[in-house]
Coordinates of C-alpha atoms in Angstrom, one line a residue:
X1 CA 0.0 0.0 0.0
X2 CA 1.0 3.5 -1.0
X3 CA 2.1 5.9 1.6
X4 CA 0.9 9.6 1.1
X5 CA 4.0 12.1 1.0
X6 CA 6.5 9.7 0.7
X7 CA 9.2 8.6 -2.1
X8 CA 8.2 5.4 -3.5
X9 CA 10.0 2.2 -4.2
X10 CA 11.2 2.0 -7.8
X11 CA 9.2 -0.6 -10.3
X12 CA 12.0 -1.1 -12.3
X13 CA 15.9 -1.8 -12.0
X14 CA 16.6 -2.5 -15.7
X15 CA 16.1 -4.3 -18.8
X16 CA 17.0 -7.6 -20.8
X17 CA 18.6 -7.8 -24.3
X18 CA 19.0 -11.5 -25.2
X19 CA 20.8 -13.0 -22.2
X20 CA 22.6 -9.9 -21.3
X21 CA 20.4 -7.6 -18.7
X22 CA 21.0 -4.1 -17.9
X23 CA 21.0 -3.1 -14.7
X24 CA 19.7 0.8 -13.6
X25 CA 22.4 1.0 -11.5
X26 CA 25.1 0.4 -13.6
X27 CA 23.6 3.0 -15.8
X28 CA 23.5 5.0 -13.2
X29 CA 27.1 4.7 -12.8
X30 CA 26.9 5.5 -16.6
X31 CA 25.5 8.6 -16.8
X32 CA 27.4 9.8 -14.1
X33 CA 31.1 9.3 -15.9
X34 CA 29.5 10.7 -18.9
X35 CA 28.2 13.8 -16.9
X36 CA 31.8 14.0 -15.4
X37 CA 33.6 13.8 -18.4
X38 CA 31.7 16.8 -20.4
X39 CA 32.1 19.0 -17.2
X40 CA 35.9 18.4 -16.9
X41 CA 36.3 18.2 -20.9
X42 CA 34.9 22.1 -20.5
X43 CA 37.1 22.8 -17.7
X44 CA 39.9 21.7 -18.9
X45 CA 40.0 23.6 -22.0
X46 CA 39.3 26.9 -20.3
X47 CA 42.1 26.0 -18.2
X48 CA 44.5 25.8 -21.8
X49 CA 44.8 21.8 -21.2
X50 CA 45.3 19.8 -24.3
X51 CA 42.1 18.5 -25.4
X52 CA 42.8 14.8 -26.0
X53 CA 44.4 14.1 -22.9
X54 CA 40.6 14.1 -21.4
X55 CA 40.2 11.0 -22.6
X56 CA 43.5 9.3 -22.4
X57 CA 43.2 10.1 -18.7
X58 CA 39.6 8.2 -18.9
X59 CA 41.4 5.5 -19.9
X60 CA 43.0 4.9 -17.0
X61 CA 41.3 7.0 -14.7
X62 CA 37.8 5.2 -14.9
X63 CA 39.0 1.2 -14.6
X64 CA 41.3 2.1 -11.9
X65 CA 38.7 4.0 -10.3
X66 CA 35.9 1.0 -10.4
X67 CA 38.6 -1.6 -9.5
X68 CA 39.2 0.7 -6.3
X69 CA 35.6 1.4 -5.7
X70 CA 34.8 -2.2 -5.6
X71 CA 37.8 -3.5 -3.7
X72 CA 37.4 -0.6 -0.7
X73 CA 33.4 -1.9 -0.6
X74 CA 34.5 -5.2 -0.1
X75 CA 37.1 -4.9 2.3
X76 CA 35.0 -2.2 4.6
X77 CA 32.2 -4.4 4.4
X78 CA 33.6 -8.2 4.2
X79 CA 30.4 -10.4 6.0
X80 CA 28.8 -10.4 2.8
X81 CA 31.9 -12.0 1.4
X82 CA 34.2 -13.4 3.8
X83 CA 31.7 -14.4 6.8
X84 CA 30.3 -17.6 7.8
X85 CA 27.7 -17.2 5.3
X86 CA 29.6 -15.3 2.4
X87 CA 30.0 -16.1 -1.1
X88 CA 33.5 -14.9 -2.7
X89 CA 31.4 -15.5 -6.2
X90 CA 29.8 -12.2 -5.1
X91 CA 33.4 -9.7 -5.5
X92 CA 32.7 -9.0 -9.1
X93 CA 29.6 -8.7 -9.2
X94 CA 29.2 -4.7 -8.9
X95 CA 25.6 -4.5 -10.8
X96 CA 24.2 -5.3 -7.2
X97 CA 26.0 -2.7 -5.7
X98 CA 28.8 -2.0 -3.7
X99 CA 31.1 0.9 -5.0
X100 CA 33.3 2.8 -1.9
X101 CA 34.3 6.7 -3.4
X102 CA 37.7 6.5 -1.3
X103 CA 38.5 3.4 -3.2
X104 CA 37.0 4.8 -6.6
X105 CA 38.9 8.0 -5.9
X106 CA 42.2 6.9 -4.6
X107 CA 42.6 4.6 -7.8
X108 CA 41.3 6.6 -10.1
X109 CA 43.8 9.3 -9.3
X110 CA 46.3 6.3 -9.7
X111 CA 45.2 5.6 -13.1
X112 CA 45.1 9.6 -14.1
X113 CA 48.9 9.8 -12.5
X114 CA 49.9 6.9 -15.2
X115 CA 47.9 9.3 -17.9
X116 CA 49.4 12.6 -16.5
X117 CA 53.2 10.6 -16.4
X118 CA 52.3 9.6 -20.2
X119 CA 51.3 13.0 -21.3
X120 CA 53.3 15.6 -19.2
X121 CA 50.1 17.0 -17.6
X122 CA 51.1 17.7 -13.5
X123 CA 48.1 16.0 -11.6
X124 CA 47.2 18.7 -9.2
X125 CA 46.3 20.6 -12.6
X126 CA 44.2 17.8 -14.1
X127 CA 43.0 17.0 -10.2
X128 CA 41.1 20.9 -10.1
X129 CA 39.4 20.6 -13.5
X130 CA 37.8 17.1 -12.2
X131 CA 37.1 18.0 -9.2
X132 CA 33.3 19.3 -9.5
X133 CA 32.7 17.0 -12.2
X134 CA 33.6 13.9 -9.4
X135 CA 31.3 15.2 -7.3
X136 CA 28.7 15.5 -10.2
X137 CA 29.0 11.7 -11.0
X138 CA 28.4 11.0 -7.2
X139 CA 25.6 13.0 -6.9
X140 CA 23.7 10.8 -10.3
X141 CA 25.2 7.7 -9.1
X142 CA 24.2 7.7 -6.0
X143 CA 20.6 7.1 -7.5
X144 CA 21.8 3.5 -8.4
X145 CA 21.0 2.9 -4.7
X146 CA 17.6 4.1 -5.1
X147 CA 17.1 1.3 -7.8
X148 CA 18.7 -1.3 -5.8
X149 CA 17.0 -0.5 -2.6
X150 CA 20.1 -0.5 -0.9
X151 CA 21.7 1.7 1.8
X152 CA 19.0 3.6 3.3
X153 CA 18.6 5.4 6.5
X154 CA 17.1 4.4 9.4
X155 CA 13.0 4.6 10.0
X156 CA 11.6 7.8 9.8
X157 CA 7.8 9.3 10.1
X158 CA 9.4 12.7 7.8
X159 CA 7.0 12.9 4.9
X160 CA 9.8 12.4 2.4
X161 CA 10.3 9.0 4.0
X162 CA 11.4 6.4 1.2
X163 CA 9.6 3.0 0.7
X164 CA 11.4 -0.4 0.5
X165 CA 9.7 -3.6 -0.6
X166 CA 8.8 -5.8 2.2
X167 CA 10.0 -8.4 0.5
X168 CA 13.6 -6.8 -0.5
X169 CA 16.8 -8.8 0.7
X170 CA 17.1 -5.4 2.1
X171 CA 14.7 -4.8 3.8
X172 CA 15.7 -4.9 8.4
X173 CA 14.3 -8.0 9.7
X174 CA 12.8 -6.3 12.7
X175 CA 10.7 -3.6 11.0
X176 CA 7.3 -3.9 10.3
X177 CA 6.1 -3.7 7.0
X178 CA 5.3 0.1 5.2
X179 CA 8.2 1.5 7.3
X180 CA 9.6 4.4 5.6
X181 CA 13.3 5.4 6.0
X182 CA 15.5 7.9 5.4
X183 CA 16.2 8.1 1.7
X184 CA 20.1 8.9 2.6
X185 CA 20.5 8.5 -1.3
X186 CA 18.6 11.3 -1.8
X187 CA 20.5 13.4 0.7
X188 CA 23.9 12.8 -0.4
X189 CA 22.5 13.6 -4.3
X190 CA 20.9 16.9 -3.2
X191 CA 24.7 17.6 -1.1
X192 CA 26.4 16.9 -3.7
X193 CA 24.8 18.6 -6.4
X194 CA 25.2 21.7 -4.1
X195 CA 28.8 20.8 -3.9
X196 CA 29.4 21.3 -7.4
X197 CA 27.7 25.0 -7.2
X198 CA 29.7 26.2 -4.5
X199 CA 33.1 24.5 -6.2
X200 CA 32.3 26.6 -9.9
X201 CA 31.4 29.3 -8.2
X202 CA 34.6 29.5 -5.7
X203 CA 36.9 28.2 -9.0
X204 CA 35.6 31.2 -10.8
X205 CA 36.2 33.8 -7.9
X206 CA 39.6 32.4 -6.8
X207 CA 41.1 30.3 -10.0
X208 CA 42.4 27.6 -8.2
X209 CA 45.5 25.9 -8.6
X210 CA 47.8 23.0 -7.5
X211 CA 45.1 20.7 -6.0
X212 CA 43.2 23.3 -4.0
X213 CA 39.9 22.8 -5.7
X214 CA 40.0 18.9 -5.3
X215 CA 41.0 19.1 -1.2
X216 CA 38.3 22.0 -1.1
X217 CA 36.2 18.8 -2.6
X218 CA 37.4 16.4 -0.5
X219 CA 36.7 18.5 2.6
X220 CA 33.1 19.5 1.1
X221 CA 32.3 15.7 0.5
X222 CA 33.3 14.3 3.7
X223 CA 31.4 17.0 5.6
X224 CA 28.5 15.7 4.2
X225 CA 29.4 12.5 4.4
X226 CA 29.9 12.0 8.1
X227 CA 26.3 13.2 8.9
X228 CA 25.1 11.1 6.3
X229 CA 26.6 7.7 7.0
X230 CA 25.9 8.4 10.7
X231 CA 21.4 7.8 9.5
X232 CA 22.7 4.3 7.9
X233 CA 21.5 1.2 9.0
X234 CA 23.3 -1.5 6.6
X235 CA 25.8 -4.0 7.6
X236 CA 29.1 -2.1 8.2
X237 CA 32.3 -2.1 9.7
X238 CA 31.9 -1.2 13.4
X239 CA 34.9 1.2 14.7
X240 CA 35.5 1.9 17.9
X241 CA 37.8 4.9 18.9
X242 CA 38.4 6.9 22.0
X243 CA 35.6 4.9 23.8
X244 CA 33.3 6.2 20.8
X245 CA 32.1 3.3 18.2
X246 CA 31.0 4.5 14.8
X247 CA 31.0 2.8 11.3
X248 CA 34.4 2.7 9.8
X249 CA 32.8 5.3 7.2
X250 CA 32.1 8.2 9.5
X251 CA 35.9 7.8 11.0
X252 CA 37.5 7.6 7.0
X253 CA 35.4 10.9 6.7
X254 CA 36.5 12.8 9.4
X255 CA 40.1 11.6 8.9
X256 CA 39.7 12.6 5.3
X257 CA 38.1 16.0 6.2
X258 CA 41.0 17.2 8.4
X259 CA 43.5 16.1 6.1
X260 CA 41.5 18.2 3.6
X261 CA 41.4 21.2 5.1
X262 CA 45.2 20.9 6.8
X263 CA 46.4 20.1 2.7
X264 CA 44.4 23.1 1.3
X265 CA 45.3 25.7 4.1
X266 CA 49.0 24.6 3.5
X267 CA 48.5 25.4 -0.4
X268 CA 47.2 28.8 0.3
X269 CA 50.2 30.1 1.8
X270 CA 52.4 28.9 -0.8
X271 CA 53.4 31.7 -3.7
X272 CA 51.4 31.3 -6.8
X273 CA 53.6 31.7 -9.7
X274 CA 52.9 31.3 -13.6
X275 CA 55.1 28.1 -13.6
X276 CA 52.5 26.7 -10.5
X277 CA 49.9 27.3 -12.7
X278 CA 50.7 25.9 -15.8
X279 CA 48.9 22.1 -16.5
X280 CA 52.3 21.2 -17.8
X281 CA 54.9 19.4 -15.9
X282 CA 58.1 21.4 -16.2
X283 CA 59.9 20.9 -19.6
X284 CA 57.2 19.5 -21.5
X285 CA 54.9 22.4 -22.5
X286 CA 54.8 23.2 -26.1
X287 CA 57.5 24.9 -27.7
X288 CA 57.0 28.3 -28.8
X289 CA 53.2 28.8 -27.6
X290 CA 51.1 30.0 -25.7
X291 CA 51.0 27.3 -22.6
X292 CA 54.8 27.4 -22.7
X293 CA 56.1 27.7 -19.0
X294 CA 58.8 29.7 -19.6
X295 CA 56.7 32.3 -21.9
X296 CA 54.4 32.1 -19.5
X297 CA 57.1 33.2 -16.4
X298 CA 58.3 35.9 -18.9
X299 CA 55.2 37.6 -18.7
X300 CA 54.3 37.4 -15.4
X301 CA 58.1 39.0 -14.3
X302 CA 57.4 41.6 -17.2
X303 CA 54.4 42.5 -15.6
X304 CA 55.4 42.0 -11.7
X305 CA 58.4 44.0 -12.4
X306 CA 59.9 41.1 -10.0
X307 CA 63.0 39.6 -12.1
X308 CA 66.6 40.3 -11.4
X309 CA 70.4 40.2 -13.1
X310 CA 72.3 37.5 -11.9
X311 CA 73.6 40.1 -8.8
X312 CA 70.3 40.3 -7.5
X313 CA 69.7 43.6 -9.1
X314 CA 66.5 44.4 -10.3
X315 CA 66.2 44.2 -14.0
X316 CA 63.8 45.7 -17.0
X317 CA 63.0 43.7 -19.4
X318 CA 62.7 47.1 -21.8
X319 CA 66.0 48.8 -24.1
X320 CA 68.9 48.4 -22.3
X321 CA 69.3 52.1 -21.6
X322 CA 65.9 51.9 -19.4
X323 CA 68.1 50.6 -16.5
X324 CA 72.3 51.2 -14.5
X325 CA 71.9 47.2 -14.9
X326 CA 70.8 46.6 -18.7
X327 CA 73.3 50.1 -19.6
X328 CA 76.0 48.4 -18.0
X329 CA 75.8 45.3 -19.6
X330 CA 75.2 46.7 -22.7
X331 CA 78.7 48.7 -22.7
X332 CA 80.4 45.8 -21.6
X333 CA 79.8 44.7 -25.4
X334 CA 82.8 45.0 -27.8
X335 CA 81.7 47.9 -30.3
X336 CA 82.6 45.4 -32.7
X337 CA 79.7 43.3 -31.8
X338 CA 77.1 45.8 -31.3
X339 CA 77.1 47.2 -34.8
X340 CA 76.2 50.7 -35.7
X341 CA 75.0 52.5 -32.8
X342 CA 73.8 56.4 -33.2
X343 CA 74.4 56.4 -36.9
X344 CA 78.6 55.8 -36.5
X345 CA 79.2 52.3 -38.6
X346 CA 80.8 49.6 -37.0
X347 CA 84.5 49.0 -36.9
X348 CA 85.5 46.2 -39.4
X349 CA 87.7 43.2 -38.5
X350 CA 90.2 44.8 -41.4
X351 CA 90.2 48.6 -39.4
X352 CA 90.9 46.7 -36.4
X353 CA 93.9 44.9 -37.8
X354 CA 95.6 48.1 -39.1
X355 CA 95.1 49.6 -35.6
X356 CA 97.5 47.6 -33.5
X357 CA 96.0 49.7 -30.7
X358 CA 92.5 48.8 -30.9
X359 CA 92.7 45.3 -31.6
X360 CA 95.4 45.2 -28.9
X361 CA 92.5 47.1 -26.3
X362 CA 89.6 44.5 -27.8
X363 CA 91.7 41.6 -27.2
X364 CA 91.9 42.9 -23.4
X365 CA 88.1 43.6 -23.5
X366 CA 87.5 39.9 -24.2
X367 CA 89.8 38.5 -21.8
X368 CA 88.5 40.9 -19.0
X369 CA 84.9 39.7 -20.1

């Protein structure tokens, strides 16, 4: 029976074609990489990356990422697998579920290091233009759990209260049936999606670089997190620290979170310098254009005025009159090397020779220089 005010159970959870069946979560899963994927393609160009590195880094990137997603479910939630009544058969089979983010995230940064190694890209770069788009494919994946009727919250009279079938593996043993529950799918979707708002809209005030907007991510995801996997009631490693037991999520959050915040606060301080911000690890940007570090560095002393000789005095990088430094140096150069200089011409290498003096005097110049 149908419960006024409150999200129903889902009627379907995929579709057959021949003997292969697709499941909604997977394509849940789906849509989110392909939702991730245009958002960090777009970033990534405004950000003067290559554009065909996206995908090379998918390569790796996404494999890596379900292979860790699956292996951190498995191990932070082994009864299903490992206990008296578990069935190893179960460990690939990710269409019913079962996908940890730390896992997914710490290998698929493994797989984009190999792709950023490959290309040249630095990974802090390629970490900030992914970062929102991460947190976009969380926030549509986490429907998959909708579908599966898996890892909801614990009873609740709220009106938004979510349905599970009675009849659902899922469904706790001890609750009567029509309970509603917290629909912590839902809630992570909805803190997620705001995630992604506050991340473009901070990116575009503060252009962040070197990893900033992915810890900023990391510390905006695990804040959620914590409350969230604190309304849980599936089977779950049990934690117990400081007297206080909690499920092994909550305390990989709040770890997470204060590393977060400790990593970012620690890039903040640091100088930002064109080199910093270039997606290019040093000596492999492209020759001669626009993204090239060293170009890039020119510009940035031109217009900071900051560069100096090697003395340590300042230096223009205008005519060499503009400065003591630049006149200096510029007299230190043998006339015959400098040309014509206020309409005089040059002395020749055959004037020089038939004045003993003045080849005698450039000879010194050179050896002094």
């Amino acid at each position: 029976m149908a419960v006024p005010a409150s999200i129903p159970s889902p009627g379907w959870s995929g579709f057959s074609i021949g003997p292969l069946t697709i499941h909604a979560y997977a394509l849940c899963i789906l849509l989110g990489i392909v939702a991730a994927l245009w958002l960090t393609s777009r970033r990534w160009k405004a950000r003067g990356g290559p554009d065909e590195f996206i995908w090379d880094a998918a390569i790796w990137a996404i494999p890596f990422g379900i292979i860790g997603g699956r292996l951190y479910h498995v191990f932070s939630s082994p009864d299903a697998y490992f206990g008296p009544n578990g069935d190893l058969a179960l460990i690939p089979q990710i269409w019913r579920g079962g996908l940890g983010i730390w896992g997914a995230v710490a290998f698929g940064l493994l797989g984009a290091w190999i792709a950023c190694r490959r290309a040249g890209i630095k990974l802090p770069a390629f970490m900030d233009a992914a970062a929102p788009g991460v947190l976009l494919a969380q926030a549509i994946g986490r429907w998959g759990n909708w579908f599966n009727q898996e890892l909801f919250g614990a009873p609740t009279t709220l009106p938004w209260g979510l349905q599970v079938d009675a009849d659902s593996p899922n469904f706790p043993a001890d609750a009567a049936p029509g309970t509603l529950f917290h629909p912590t799918f839902l809630y992570e979707s909805l803190w997620n999606l705001a995630g992604v708002a506050l991340l473009l809209l901070l990116d575009k005030r503060f252009k962040f670089r070197r990893g900033m907007l992915f810890w900023l991510y990391v510390a905006f995801y695990t804040l959620g997190r914590i409350w969230i996997e604190m309304l849980r009631i599936d089977d779950a490693e049990m934690i117990t620290i400081l007297g206080i037991t909690q499920r092994l999520n909550v305390w990989t959050s709040l770890l997470l979170l204060v590393v977060a915040v400790v990593i970012f606060i620690v890039l903040a301080r640091q100088p930002r310098t064109a080199e910093t911000d270039s997606v290019y690890l040093p000596g492999r940007a492209p020759t001669g254009g626009a993204d090239s570090v060293e170009a890039a560095a020119e510009t940035a002393e031109v217009r900071q005025d900051a560069s100096t000789d090697d003395d340590g005095v300042p230096a223009s990088r205008g005519d060499a009159g503009s400065s003591p430094a630049a006149g200096e140096k510029a007299a230190e150069v043998p006339a015959a090397e400098l040309g014509s200089e206020g309409g005089q011409p040059a002395a020749t290498d055959a004037q020089n020779s038939s004045n003993p003096s003045s080849a005698e005097g450039a000879e010194n110049k050179r050896t002094r220089d």
